[in-house]
Amino acid sequence: MGRLFGTDGVRGLANRDITAELALALGEAAARRIGKTDKKARGSRRPRAIIGRDTRISGEFLDHALAAGLAAAGMDVIRVGVVPTPAVAHVTATAEGIDLGVMISASHNPMPDNGIKFFARGGFKLEDAIEDEIEALLDKPWDRPIGAAVGEVWYDDDLAEKSYVDHLVESCGTDLTGLRIAVDCANGAASVFGPEALRRSGADVVVINASPDGRNINDNCGSTHPEQLQAATVASRADFGVAYDGDADRCLAVDGSGNLVDGDKIMGALARQFRSEGKLNNDTLVVTVMSNLGLVKSMEAEGITIVQSAVGDRYVLEAMREGGFSLGGEQSGHVIAAEYATTGDGILTSMLIARMVKMSGKSLSALVSDIPRLPQTLLNVSGIDRNGLDHPEIVEAVGFVERLLGDGGRVLMRPSGTEPLVRVMVEAPTQLQADGLAELLGDAVKKHLTL
């Protein structure tokens, strides 16, 4: 059996993989592990957790199950309702007496999925070693607290909303009056928070997909399906548009002509803006191995150093913290601005884009036009054994493609950390080459690893 925790918590099909029983057990185990930390500093106070969730209907029963597990193991619990993932991280980092943040979300995944991720005191995602300790506790017997030693549970839907939106507006620190911004909320956790933060900063906001019903999250909308946003941006004559995912920890953009601006271009433009303000620590941008070679080469040509991490915003953040860097992220739209946040924050990213556009006096299109994108093809191959990428025939196929491309492109093949599939990525001098070589590698994976 593989590791329970992936690159972004525990994730799977709700009520089959992510069950109420698992949520309760994870709550108990997390409370037992976190409850051991800083007992002296807490004094007589019980450890305390907050739980937030996105708009998926399954989040409701998982919320109650997690609260029950945490309280059963002696931890007080504040349920904060539907909030973005970065709001949970922010409150865990800034509110007094919070020892653990819990977010129930499967991010950009389809509605039937769900997931559970934990934040340590300070707002950072738990280290892999601590997640492993929590997983190990799931099967170990323990003495349950009784009487007054069990935790209390209460609901406070104001705790996250006010402090988080205030934080976003303060972080932007710019009057956005005069900007019209189209916003696709993915019928997710940003449906209230995103438009409110932008409007409070002065922007004229055109909102789509902000009517969650528990079942329509990410449904042909948001950052994974930007077509509606592209049309709305052009139709409303917005200066640009932004699209969040279900839990609002990522953001993609659209320029005024409806052209998609991915995370790579967003990071490149923000890196230059940060450097001009003296905020790009060590003139370095942290990206993952999935970032396009065009971004890497353009940044290096401008004297901005690129540091590459493994895929996953947690690994981007680890590299940022190790090197003292201030900006990093992923092509998918996870952008981490360390001065303001401890995790990827889609709403914050959209506000930093707006700030950049307003301060520069340039269009978003102009700000990203000189950040090239090498033709790239990404295939997701499902229904295969994700652990067999070292098969000799696959290794040979990858070697063949790499020799063919030379310095003019690259290949990346990896198992997904959040979904049951293998990702095959090829960059090449032309789109035709990228498509053909990616298909060749995808066929090799299917041939040798089909379950």
Tab-separated table of C-alpha atoms in Angstrom:
chain	number	residue	atom	x	y	z
A	1	MET	CA	0.000	0.000	0.000
A	2	GLY	CA	1.346	3.455	-0.948
A	3	ARG	CA	1.623	6.530	1.210
A	4	LEU	CA	-1.783	7.893	2.280
A	5	PHE	CA	-0.760	11.539	1.929
A	6	GLY	CA	-0.014	12.840	-1.569
A	7	THR	CA	1.561	16.136	-2.593
A	8	ASP	CA	-1.497	18.025	-1.356
A	9	GLY	CA	-2.989	16.065	1.520
A	10	VAL	CA	-5.211	12.997	1.337
A	11	ARG	CA	-7.372	12.984	-1.761
A	12	GLY	CA	-9.787	10.652	-3.547
A	13	LEU	CA	-13.405	9.912	-4.382
A	14	ALA	CA	-15.610	11.198	-1.580
A	15	ASN	CA	-17.525	8.536	0.369
A	16	ARG	CA	-15.480	5.784	-1.235
A	17	ASP	CA	-11.828	6.738	-0.708
A	18	ILE	CA	-12.404	9.757	1.518
A	19	THR	CA	-15.002	8.424	3.927
A	20	ALA	CA	-16.474	9.747	7.158
A	21	GLU	CA	-14.661	6.951	8.979
A	22	LEU	CA	-11.306	7.983	7.487
A	23	ALA	CA	-11.954	11.655	8.271
A	24	LEU	CA	-12.786	10.827	11.888
A	25	ALA	CA	-9.683	8.653	12.218
A	26	LEU	CA	-7.463	11.313	10.633
A	27	GLY	CA	-8.899	13.893	13.016
A	28	GLU	CA	-8.114	11.704	16.007
A	29	ALA	CA	-4.597	10.927	14.768
A	30	ALA	CA	-3.819	14.555	13.906
A	31	ALA	CA	-4.984	15.738	17.325
A	32	ARG	CA	-2.888	13.074	19.046
A	33	ARG	CA	0.223	14.115	17.097
A	34	ILE	CA	-0.251	17.893	17.244
A	35	GLY	CA	-1.398	17.757	20.860
A	36	LYS	CA	2.101	16.649	21.854
A	37	THR	CA	3.627	19.859	20.494
A	38	ASP	CA	4.399	22.917	22.652
A	39	LYS	CA	2.530	21.721	25.736
A	40	LYS	CA	4.594	24.040	27.907
A	41	ALA	CA	3.731	27.096	25.796
A	42	ARG	CA	0.008	26.255	25.855
A	43	GLY	CA	-0.106	25.772	29.586
A	44	SER	CA	-3.507	24.525	30.647
A	45	ARG	CA	-5.119	25.458	27.334
A	46	ARG	CA	-6.263	22.588	25.168
A	47	PRO	CA	-4.837	22.493	21.624
A	48	ARG	CA	-7.157	24.150	19.112
A	49	ALA	CA	-7.923	23.555	15.428
A	50	ILE	CA	-9.929	25.313	12.750
A	51	ILE	CA	-11.723	23.478	9.928
A	52	GLY	CA	-12.651	25.077	6.599
A	53	ARG	CA	-14.097	23.520	3.457
A	54	ASP	CA	-14.888	24.321	-0.146
A	55	THR	CA	-18.395	24.146	-1.613
A	56	ARG	CA	-18.593	20.402	-2.396
A	57	ILE	CA	-21.633	18.765	-0.845
A	58	SER	CA	-19.424	15.989	0.565
A	59	GLY	CA	-17.503	18.584	2.541
A	60	GLU	CA	-20.428	18.880	4.947
A	61	PHE	CA	-20.263	15.336	6.321
A	62	LEU	CA	-16.463	15.326	6.254
A	63	ASP	CA	-16.428	18.586	8.230
A	64	HIS	CA	-18.540	17.014	10.999
A	65	ALA	CA	-16.499	13.802	10.994
A	66	LEU	CA	-13.192	15.639	11.287
A	67	ALA	CA	-14.538	17.846	14.065
A	68	ALA	CA	-15.704	14.736	15.933
A	69	GLY	CA	-12.317	13.054	15.576
A	70	LEU	CA	-10.344	16.100	16.689
A	71	ALA	CA	-12.605	16.730	19.678
A	72	ALA	CA	-12.633	13.052	20.665
A	73	ALA	CA	-8.845	13.256	20.978
A	74	GLY	CA	-8.985	16.328	23.211
A	75	MET	CA	-8.665	19.200	20.741
A	76	ASP	CA	-11.017	22.188	20.653
A	77	VAL	CA	-12.415	22.849	17.183
A	78	ILE	CA	-13.655	25.986	15.413
A	79	ARG	CA	-15.586	25.259	12.229
A	80	VAL	CA	-15.334	28.265	9.891
A	81	GLY	CA	-17.477	27.014	7.005
A	82	VAL	CA	-16.830	27.635	3.309
A	83	VAL	CA	-13.524	29.475	2.912
A	84	PRO	CA	-10.556	29.388	0.508
A	85	THR	CA	-7.607	27.191	1.426
A	86	PRO	CA	-5.318	30.243	1.865
A	87	ALA	CA	-7.838	31.681	4.333
A	88	VAL	CA	-7.350	28.620	6.541
A	89	ALA	CA	-3.586	29.041	6.238
A	90	HIS	CA	-3.854	32.753	7.078
A	91	VAL	CA	-5.999	32.240	10.171
A	92	THR	CA	-3.784	29.386	11.363
A	93	ALA	CA	-0.804	31.731	11.014
A	94	THR	CA	-2.308	34.851	12.582
A	95	ALA	CA	-5.164	34.012	14.972
A	96	GLU	CA	-4.232	33.553	18.595
A	97	GLY	CA	-4.185	30.023	19.967
A	98	ILE	CA	-4.611	28.048	16.697
A	99	ASP	CA	-2.423	24.939	16.646
A	100	LEU	CA	-3.773	23.192	13.546
A	101	GLY	CA	-5.562	24.216	10.355
A	102	VAL	CA	-7.648	21.702	8.411
A	103	MET	CA	-8.982	22.261	4.893
A	104	ILE	CA	-11.484	19.949	3.211
A	105	SER	CA	-11.081	20.283	-0.537
A	106	ALA	CA	-9.990	18.508	-3.697
A	107	SER	CA	-8.910	21.828	-5.206
A	108	HIS	CA	-9.332	21.753	-9.007
A	109	ASN	CA	-10.591	18.134	-9.123
A	110	PRO	CA	-14.171	17.296	-10.174
A	111	MET	CA	-16.985	17.592	-7.639
A	112	PRO	CA	-17.197	13.872	-6.683
A	113	ASP	CA	-13.639	14.023	-5.290
A	114	ASN	CA	-12.629	15.526	-1.978
A	115	GLY	CA	-9.558	15.763	0.200
A	116	ILE	CA	-8.144	16.684	3.593
A	117	LYS	CA	-5.020	18.741	4.180
A	118	PHE	CA	-3.440	20.040	7.347
A	119	PHE	CA	-1.602	23.248	8.236
A	120	ALA	CA	0.764	23.568	11.181
A	121	ARG	CA	0.900	26.542	13.512
A	122	GLY	CA	2.325	29.377	11.445
A	123	GLY	CA	0.190	28.505	8.412
A	124	PHE	CA	2.575	26.152	6.611
A	125	LYS	CA	1.519	22.741	5.297
A	126	LEU	CA	2.650	19.894	7.508
A	127	GLU	CA	6.036	18.400	6.738
A	128	ASP	CA	6.057	14.966	5.105
A	129	ALA	CA	7.534	13.418	8.274
A	130	ILE	CA	4.666	14.692	10.437
A	131	GLU	CA	2.094	13.474	7.914
A	132	ASP	CA	3.771	10.067	8.081
A	133	GLU	CA	3.532	10.119	11.891
A	134	ILE	CA	-0.183	10.916	11.662
A	135	GLU	CA	-0.680	8.061	9.206
A	136	ALA	CA	1.209	5.682	11.507
A	137	LEU	CA	-1.112	6.570	14.406
A	138	LEU	CA	-4.203	5.452	12.483
A	139	ASP	CA	-3.647	1.810	13.442
A	140	LYS	CA	-2.226	2.270	16.933
A	141	PRO	CA	-4.335	1.792	20.092
A	142	TRP	CA	-4.594	4.779	22.439
A	143	ASP	CA	-6.204	5.949	25.657
A	144	ARG	CA	-9.154	8.198	24.900
A	145	PRO	CA	-9.727	11.285	27.045
A	146	ILE	CA	-12.936	11.354	29.070
A	147	GLY	CA	-15.011	13.904	30.941
A	148	ALA	CA	-13.768	17.476	30.742
A	149	ALA	CA	-10.688	16.355	28.790
A	150	VAL	CA	-12.567	15.969	25.497
A	151	GLY	CA	-12.599	18.913	23.119
A	152	GLU	CA	-15.351	21.413	22.425
A	153	VAL	CA	-16.711	22.253	18.958
A	154	TRP	CA	-18.228	25.552	17.856
A	155	TYR	CA	-18.973	27.457	14.629
A	156	ASP	CA	-17.635	30.898	13.723
A	157	ASP	CA	-18.133	32.006	10.117
A	158	ASP	CA	-16.730	35.485	10.800
A	159	LEU	CA	-13.316	34.365	12.037
A	160	ALA	CA	-11.829	33.748	8.597
A	161	GLU	CA	-13.814	36.100	6.373
A	162	LYS	CA	-13.053	39.442	7.974
A	163	SER	CA	-9.401	38.896	8.815
A	164	TYR	CA	-8.609	37.267	5.481
A	165	VAL	CA	-10.291	39.868	3.270
A	166	ASP	CA	-8.695	42.650	5.326
A	167	HIS	CA	-5.349	40.935	4.778
A	168	LEU	CA	-5.888	40.738	1.008
A	169	VAL	CA	-6.792	44.413	0.689
A	170	GLU	CA	-3.839	45.441	2.851
A	171	SER	CA	-1.455	43.220	0.878
A	172	CYS	CA	-2.588	44.757	-2.418
A	173	GLY	CA	-2.119	48.222	-0.943
A	174	THR	CA	-3.203	49.903	-4.174
A	175	ASP	CA	-6.326	51.744	-5.268
A	176	LEU	CA	-7.630	49.690	-8.178
A	177	THR	CA	-10.203	52.284	-9.228
A	178	GLY	CA	-10.428	52.429	-13.010
A	179	LEU	CA	-9.762	48.741	-13.582
A	180	ARG	CA	-12.501	46.425	-14.763
A	181	ILE	CA	-11.732	42.808	-13.893
A	182	ALA	CA	-13.714	39.731	-14.943
A	183	VAL	CA	-13.655	37.032	-12.245
A	184	ASP	CA	-14.537	33.341	-12.604
A	185	CYS	CA	-15.054	31.926	-9.101
A	186	ALA	CA	-15.441	28.286	-10.253
A	187	ASN	CA	-18.596	28.050	-8.078
A	188	GLY	CA	-16.132	27.405	-5.301
A	189	ALA	CA	-14.751	28.856	-2.119
A	190	ALA	CA	-13.791	32.198	-3.719
A	191	SER	CA	-17.376	33.009	-4.721
A	192	VAL	CA	-17.705	35.613	-1.954
A	193	PHE	CA	-14.109	36.339	-1.006
A	194	GLY	CA	-12.616	37.088	-4.442
A	195	PRO	CA	-15.098	39.681	-5.691
A	196	GLU	CA	-15.326	41.304	-2.239
A	197	ALA	CA	-11.559	41.806	-1.908
A	198	LEU	CA	-11.247	43.276	-5.407
A	199	ARG	CA	-14.233	45.569	-4.968
A	200	ARG	CA	-12.995	46.799	-1.609
A	201	SER	CA	-9.775	47.745	-3.387
A	202	GLY	CA	-11.737	49.849	-5.857
A	203	ALA	CA	-12.002	47.574	-8.913
A	204	ASP	CA	-15.096	47.246	-11.083
A	205	VAL	CA	-15.727	43.493	-10.939
A	206	VAL	CA	-17.657	41.375	-13.437
A	207	VAL	CA	-18.428	38.037	-11.745
A	208	ILE	CA	-19.281	34.677	-13.293
A	209	ASN	CA	-19.724	31.216	-11.746
A	210	ALA	CA	-20.256	32.428	-8.197
A	211	SER	CA	-23.467	30.512	-7.402
A	212	PRO	CA	-22.289	27.293	-5.731
A	213	ASP	CA	-24.901	24.624	-5.056
A	214	GLY	CA	-22.617	21.901	-3.720
A	215	ARG	CA	-22.530	20.113	-7.058
A	216	ASN	CA	-21.275	22.625	-9.648
A	217	ILE	CA	-17.780	23.353	-8.324
A	218	ASN	CA	-15.193	23.352	-11.170
A	219	ASP	CA	-17.935	22.226	-13.569
A	220	ASN	CA	-16.712	23.566	-16.929
A	221	CYS	CA	-15.551	26.715	-15.207
A	222	GLY	CA	-12.680	28.149	-13.202
A	223	SER	CA	-8.973	27.785	-13.821
A	224	THR	CA	-9.239	24.348	-15.439
A	225	HIS	CA	-11.890	25.517	-17.935
A	226	PRO	CA	-11.154	29.182	-18.775
A	227	GLU	CA	-13.332	29.382	-21.891
A	228	GLN	CA	-16.209	31.141	-20.115
A	229	LEU	CA	-13.819	33.664	-18.611
A	230	GLN	CA	-12.210	34.368	-21.977
A	231	ALA	CA	-15.623	35.131	-23.484
A	232	ALA	CA	-16.777	37.190	-20.489
A	233	THR	CA	-13.587	39.255	-20.438
A	234	VAL	CA	-13.984	40.259	-24.079
A	235	ALA	CA	-17.764	40.774	-23.853
A	236	SER	CA	-17.511	43.007	-20.768
A	237	ARG	CA	-14.522	44.926	-22.136
A	238	ALA	CA	-12.623	44.129	-18.974
A	239	ASP	CA	-8.967	45.079	-18.681
A	240	PHE	CA	-8.266	41.451	-17.879
A	241	GLY	CA	-9.861	38.430	-16.248
A	242	VAL	CA	-8.891	35.955	-13.540
A	243	ALA	CA	-10.055	32.408	-12.850
A	244	TYR	CA	-9.743	30.615	-9.516
A	245	ASP	CA	-10.042	26.909	-8.814
A	246	GLY	CA	-12.430	25.319	-6.330
A	247	ASP	CA	-10.499	26.202	-3.180
A	248	ALA	CA	-8.937	29.404	-4.588
A	249	ASP	CA	-5.308	28.475	-4.052
A	250	ARG	CA	-4.530	28.982	-7.731
A	251	CYS	CA	-5.251	31.640	-10.329
A	252	LEU	CA	-4.913	31.868	-14.100
A	253	ALA	CA	-5.508	35.064	-16.042
A	254	VAL	CA	-6.877	36.243	-19.389
A	255	ASP	CA	-5.758	39.442	-21.112
A	256	GLY	CA	-8.187	41.991	-22.530
A	257	SER	CA	-8.304	40.173	-25.863
A	258	GLY	CA	-9.198	36.860	-24.238
A	259	ASN	CA	-5.766	35.247	-24.500
A	260	LEU	CA	-4.873	32.863	-21.675
A	261	VAL	CA	-2.057	33.947	-19.331
A	262	ASP	CA	-0.814	30.873	-17.447
A	263	GLY	CA	1.072	30.647	-14.172
A	264	ASP	CA	4.454	30.833	-15.872
A	265	LYS	CA	3.700	34.158	-17.516
A	266	ILE	CA	2.125	35.477	-14.304
A	267	MET	CA	5.227	34.532	-12.308
A	268	GLY	CA	7.574	36.022	-14.898
A	269	ALA	CA	5.756	39.357	-14.906
A	270	LEU	CA	5.492	39.448	-11.111
A	271	ALA	CA	9.191	38.557	-10.763
A	272	ARG	CA	10.146	41.607	-12.820
A	273	GLN	CA	7.720	43.784	-10.859
A	274	PHE	CA	9.047	42.516	-7.527
A	275	ARG	CA	12.633	43.096	-8.633
A	276	SER	CA	11.859	46.678	-9.655
A	277	GLU	CA	10.542	47.250	-6.128
A	278	GLY	CA	13.468	45.516	-4.437
A	279	LYS	CA	11.210	42.683	-3.272
A	280	LEU	CA	12.614	39.777	-5.300
A	281	ASN	CA	14.990	38.264	-2.765
A	282	ASN	CA	18.338	37.292	-4.291
A	283	ASP	CA	16.840	38.075	-7.720
A	284	THR	CA	15.498	34.508	-7.722
A	285	LEU	CA	12.235	32.915	-8.858
A	286	VAL	CA	11.355	29.387	-7.698
A	287	VAL	CA	9.440	27.224	-10.175
A	288	THR	CA	8.807	23.503	-10.619
A	289	VAL	CA	10.227	21.185	-13.243
A	290	MET	CA	6.907	21.576	-15.099
A	291	SER	CA	7.465	25.266	-15.839
A	292	ASN	CA	8.000	26.023	-19.500
A	293	LEU	CA	11.541	26.310	-20.798
A	294	GLY	CA	10.567	29.642	-22.346
A	295	LEU	CA	10.056	31.154	-18.880
A	296	VAL	CA	13.354	29.746	-17.635
A	297	LYS	CA	15.326	31.148	-20.557
A	298	SER	CA	13.637	34.568	-20.525
A	299	MET	CA	14.214	35.050	-16.794
A	300	GLU	CA	17.835	33.987	-17.016
A	301	ALA	CA	18.344	36.412	-19.923
A	302	GLU	CA	17.171	39.210	-17.628
A	303	GLY	CA	19.482	38.208	-14.793
A	304	ILE	CA	16.808	36.504	-12.696
A	305	THR	CA	17.970	33.178	-11.314
A	306	ILE	CA	15.638	30.196	-11.630
A	307	VAL	CA	15.511	27.516	-8.921
A	308	GLN	CA	13.487	24.421	-9.801
A	309	SER	CA	11.692	22.192	-7.289
A	310	ALA	CA	9.622	19.044	-7.469
A	311	VAL	CA	5.996	19.458	-8.561
A	312	GLY	CA	3.675	20.668	-5.806
A	313	ASP	CA	3.360	24.061	-4.171
A	314	ARG	CA	4.573	22.582	-0.872
A	315	TYR	CA	7.906	21.769	-2.521
A	316	VAL	CA	8.089	25.222	-4.089
A	317	LEU	CA	7.595	26.681	-0.625
A	318	GLU	CA	10.244	24.413	0.881
A	319	ALA	CA	12.767	25.648	-1.688
A	320	MET	CA	11.717	29.246	-1.029
A	321	ARG	CA	12.142	28.889	2.726
A	322	GLU	CA	15.482	27.105	2.405
A	323	GLY	CA	16.897	29.823	0.151
A	324	GLY	CA	15.112	32.807	1.656
A	325	PHE	CA	13.375	33.515	-1.657
A	326	SER	CA	10.251	35.656	-1.918
A	327	LEU	CA	8.408	34.462	-5.038
A	328	GLY	CA	7.649	31.090	-6.534
A	329	GLY	CA	4.934	28.915	-7.976
A	330	GLU	CA	3.655	26.552	-10.618
A	331	GLN	CA	2.530	26.774	-14.211
A	332	SER	CA	-0.934	25.689	-13.015
A	333	GLY	CA	-1.391	28.987	-11.197
A	334	HIS	CA	-0.215	28.273	-7.658
A	335	VAL	CA	1.762	31.425	-6.888
A	336	ILE	CA	3.383	31.996	-3.507
A	337	ALA	CA	4.370	35.517	-2.488
A	338	ALA	CA	6.174	34.856	0.788
A	339	GLU	CA	5.846	38.427	2.056
A	340	TYR	CA	2.078	38.005	2.184
A	341	ALA	CA	1.212	34.289	2.345
A	342	THR	CA	2.406	30.868	3.448
A	343	THR	CA	0.783	28.965	0.601
A	344	GLY	CA	-0.519	29.413	-2.934
A	345	ASP	CA	-3.253	32.059	-2.930
A	346	GLY	CA	-5.316	32.649	-6.061
A	347	ILE	CA	-7.152	35.737	-4.820
A	348	LEU	CA	-3.929	37.353	-3.641
A	349	THR	CA	-2.342	36.542	-7.002
A	350	SER	CA	-5.215	38.231	-8.830
A	351	MET	CA	-4.782	41.321	-6.670
A	352	LEU	CA	-1.024	41.401	-7.272
A	353	ILE	CA	-1.717	41.198	-11.018
A	354	ALA	CA	-4.177	44.092	-10.712
A	355	ARG	CA	-1.657	46.087	-8.686
A	356	MET	CA	1.017	45.460	-11.324
A	357	VAL	CA	-1.283	46.565	-14.158
A	358	LYS	CA	-2.386	49.697	-12.294
A	359	MET	CA	1.115	50.742	-11.221
A	360	SER	CA	2.710	50.095	-14.627
A	361	GLY	CA	0.007	51.742	-16.672
A	362	LYS	CA	0.391	48.865	-19.139
A	363	SER	CA	-2.039	46.182	-20.236
A	364	LEU	CA	-1.581	42.646	-18.962
A	365	SER	CA	-0.907	41.611	-22.561
A	366	ALA	CA	2.005	44.052	-22.789
A	367	LEU	CA	3.424	42.914	-19.459
A	368	VAL	CA	3.655	39.248	-20.508
A	369	SER	CA	4.147	39.519	-24.287
A	370	ASP	CA	7.926	39.049	-24.145
A	371	ILE	CA	7.803	35.931	-21.946
A	372	PRO	CA	7.887	33.167	-24.568
A	373	ARG	CA	6.273	29.786	-24.322
A	374	LEU	CA	8.016	26.866	-25.983
A	375	PRO	CA	5.450	24.564	-27.652
A	376	GLN	CA	4.386	22.135	-24.955
A	377	THR	CA	2.091	19.114	-24.806
A	378	LEU	CA	0.866	17.542	-21.574
A	379	LEU	CA	-0.874	14.149	-21.662
A	380	ASN	CA	-2.577	12.545	-18.678
A	381	VAL	CA	-2.478	8.750	-18.981
A	382	SER	CA	-4.918	6.971	-16.672
A	383	GLY	CA	-5.728	3.332	-15.994
A	384	ILE	CA	-2.067	2.352	-15.654
A	385	ASP	CA	0.402	1.347	-12.935
A	386	ARG	CA	1.845	4.666	-11.756
A	387	ASN	CA	4.791	2.930	-10.097
A	388	GLY	CA	6.235	1.326	-13.228
A	389	LEU	CA	7.942	4.227	-14.965
A	390	ASP	CA	11.316	2.499	-14.643
A	391	HIS	CA	10.189	-0.195	-17.118
A	392	PRO	CA	13.087	-0.720	-19.583
A	393	GLU	CA	10.943	-0.076	-22.661
A	394	ILE	CA	9.662	3.206	-21.224
A	395	VAL	CA	13.145	4.297	-20.196
A	396	GLU	CA	14.348	3.576	-23.728
A	397	ALA	CA	11.457	5.522	-25.280
A	398	VAL	CA	12.212	8.545	-23.097
A	399	GLY	CA	15.907	8.331	-23.988
A	400	PHE	CA	15.076	8.212	-27.690
A	401	VAL	CA	12.926	11.359	-27.474
A	402	GLU	CA	15.513	13.208	-25.384
A	403	ARG	CA	18.255	12.417	-27.895
A	404	LEU	CA	16.004	13.556	-30.719
A	405	LEU	CA	15.252	16.902	-29.035
A	406	GLY	CA	18.758	17.651	-27.788
A	407	ASP	CA	18.915	21.192	-26.342
A	408	GLY	CA	15.799	22.209	-28.260
A	409	GLY	CA	13.299	20.696	-25.839
A	410	ARG	CA	12.798	18.331	-22.948
A	411	VAL	CA	10.728	15.468	-21.557
A	412	LEU	CA	9.137	15.063	-18.142
A	413	MET	CA	7.209	11.978	-17.055
A	414	ARG	CA	5.871	11.605	-13.531
A	415	PRO	CA	3.029	10.049	-11.525
A	416	SER	CA	0.445	12.588	-10.372
A	417	GLY	CA	0.472	13.320	-6.662
A	418	THR	CA	-3.236	14.167	-6.588
A	419	GLU	CA	-4.897	11.941	-9.209
A	420	PRO	CA	-4.550	8.276	-10.357
A	421	LEU	CA	-2.599	8.896	-13.534
A	422	VAL	CA	0.808	9.549	-15.094
A	423	ARG	CA	1.607	12.929	-16.640
A	424	VAL	CA	3.685	12.999	-19.827
A	425	MET	CA	5.047	16.398	-20.829
A	426	VAL	CA	7.077	17.216	-23.927
A	427	GLU	CA	8.473	20.586	-25.016
A	428	ALA	CA	9.784	20.899	-28.564
A	429	PRO	CA	10.640	23.523	-31.204
A	430	THR	CA	7.212	23.089	-32.853
A	431	GLN	CA	3.768	22.142	-31.561
A	432	LEU	CA	3.569	19.355	-34.138
A	433	GLN	CA	6.736	17.777	-32.725
A	434	ALA	CA	5.563	18.203	-29.132
A	435	ASP	CA	2.205	16.570	-29.912
A	436	GLY	CA	3.721	13.658	-31.809
A	437	LEU	CA	6.465	12.868	-29.307
A	438	ALA	CA	4.085	13.131	-26.342
A	439	GLU	CA	1.714	10.705	-28.075
A	440	LEU	CA	4.608	8.319	-28.699
A	441	LEU	CA	5.536	8.325	-25.003
A	442	GLY	CA	1.913	8.079	-23.911
A	443	ASP	CA	1.464	4.997	-26.092
A	444	ALA	CA	4.586	3.451	-24.523
A	445	VAL	CA	3.176	4.003	-21.054
A	446	LYS	CA	-0.189	2.476	-21.997
A	447	LYS	CA	1.463	-0.515	-23.684
A	448	HIS	CA	3.692	-1.499	-20.793
A	449	LEU	CA	1.828	-0.264	-17.706
A	450	THR	CA	-1.872	-0.895	-18.406
A	451	LEU	CA	-3.526	-2.464	-15.356
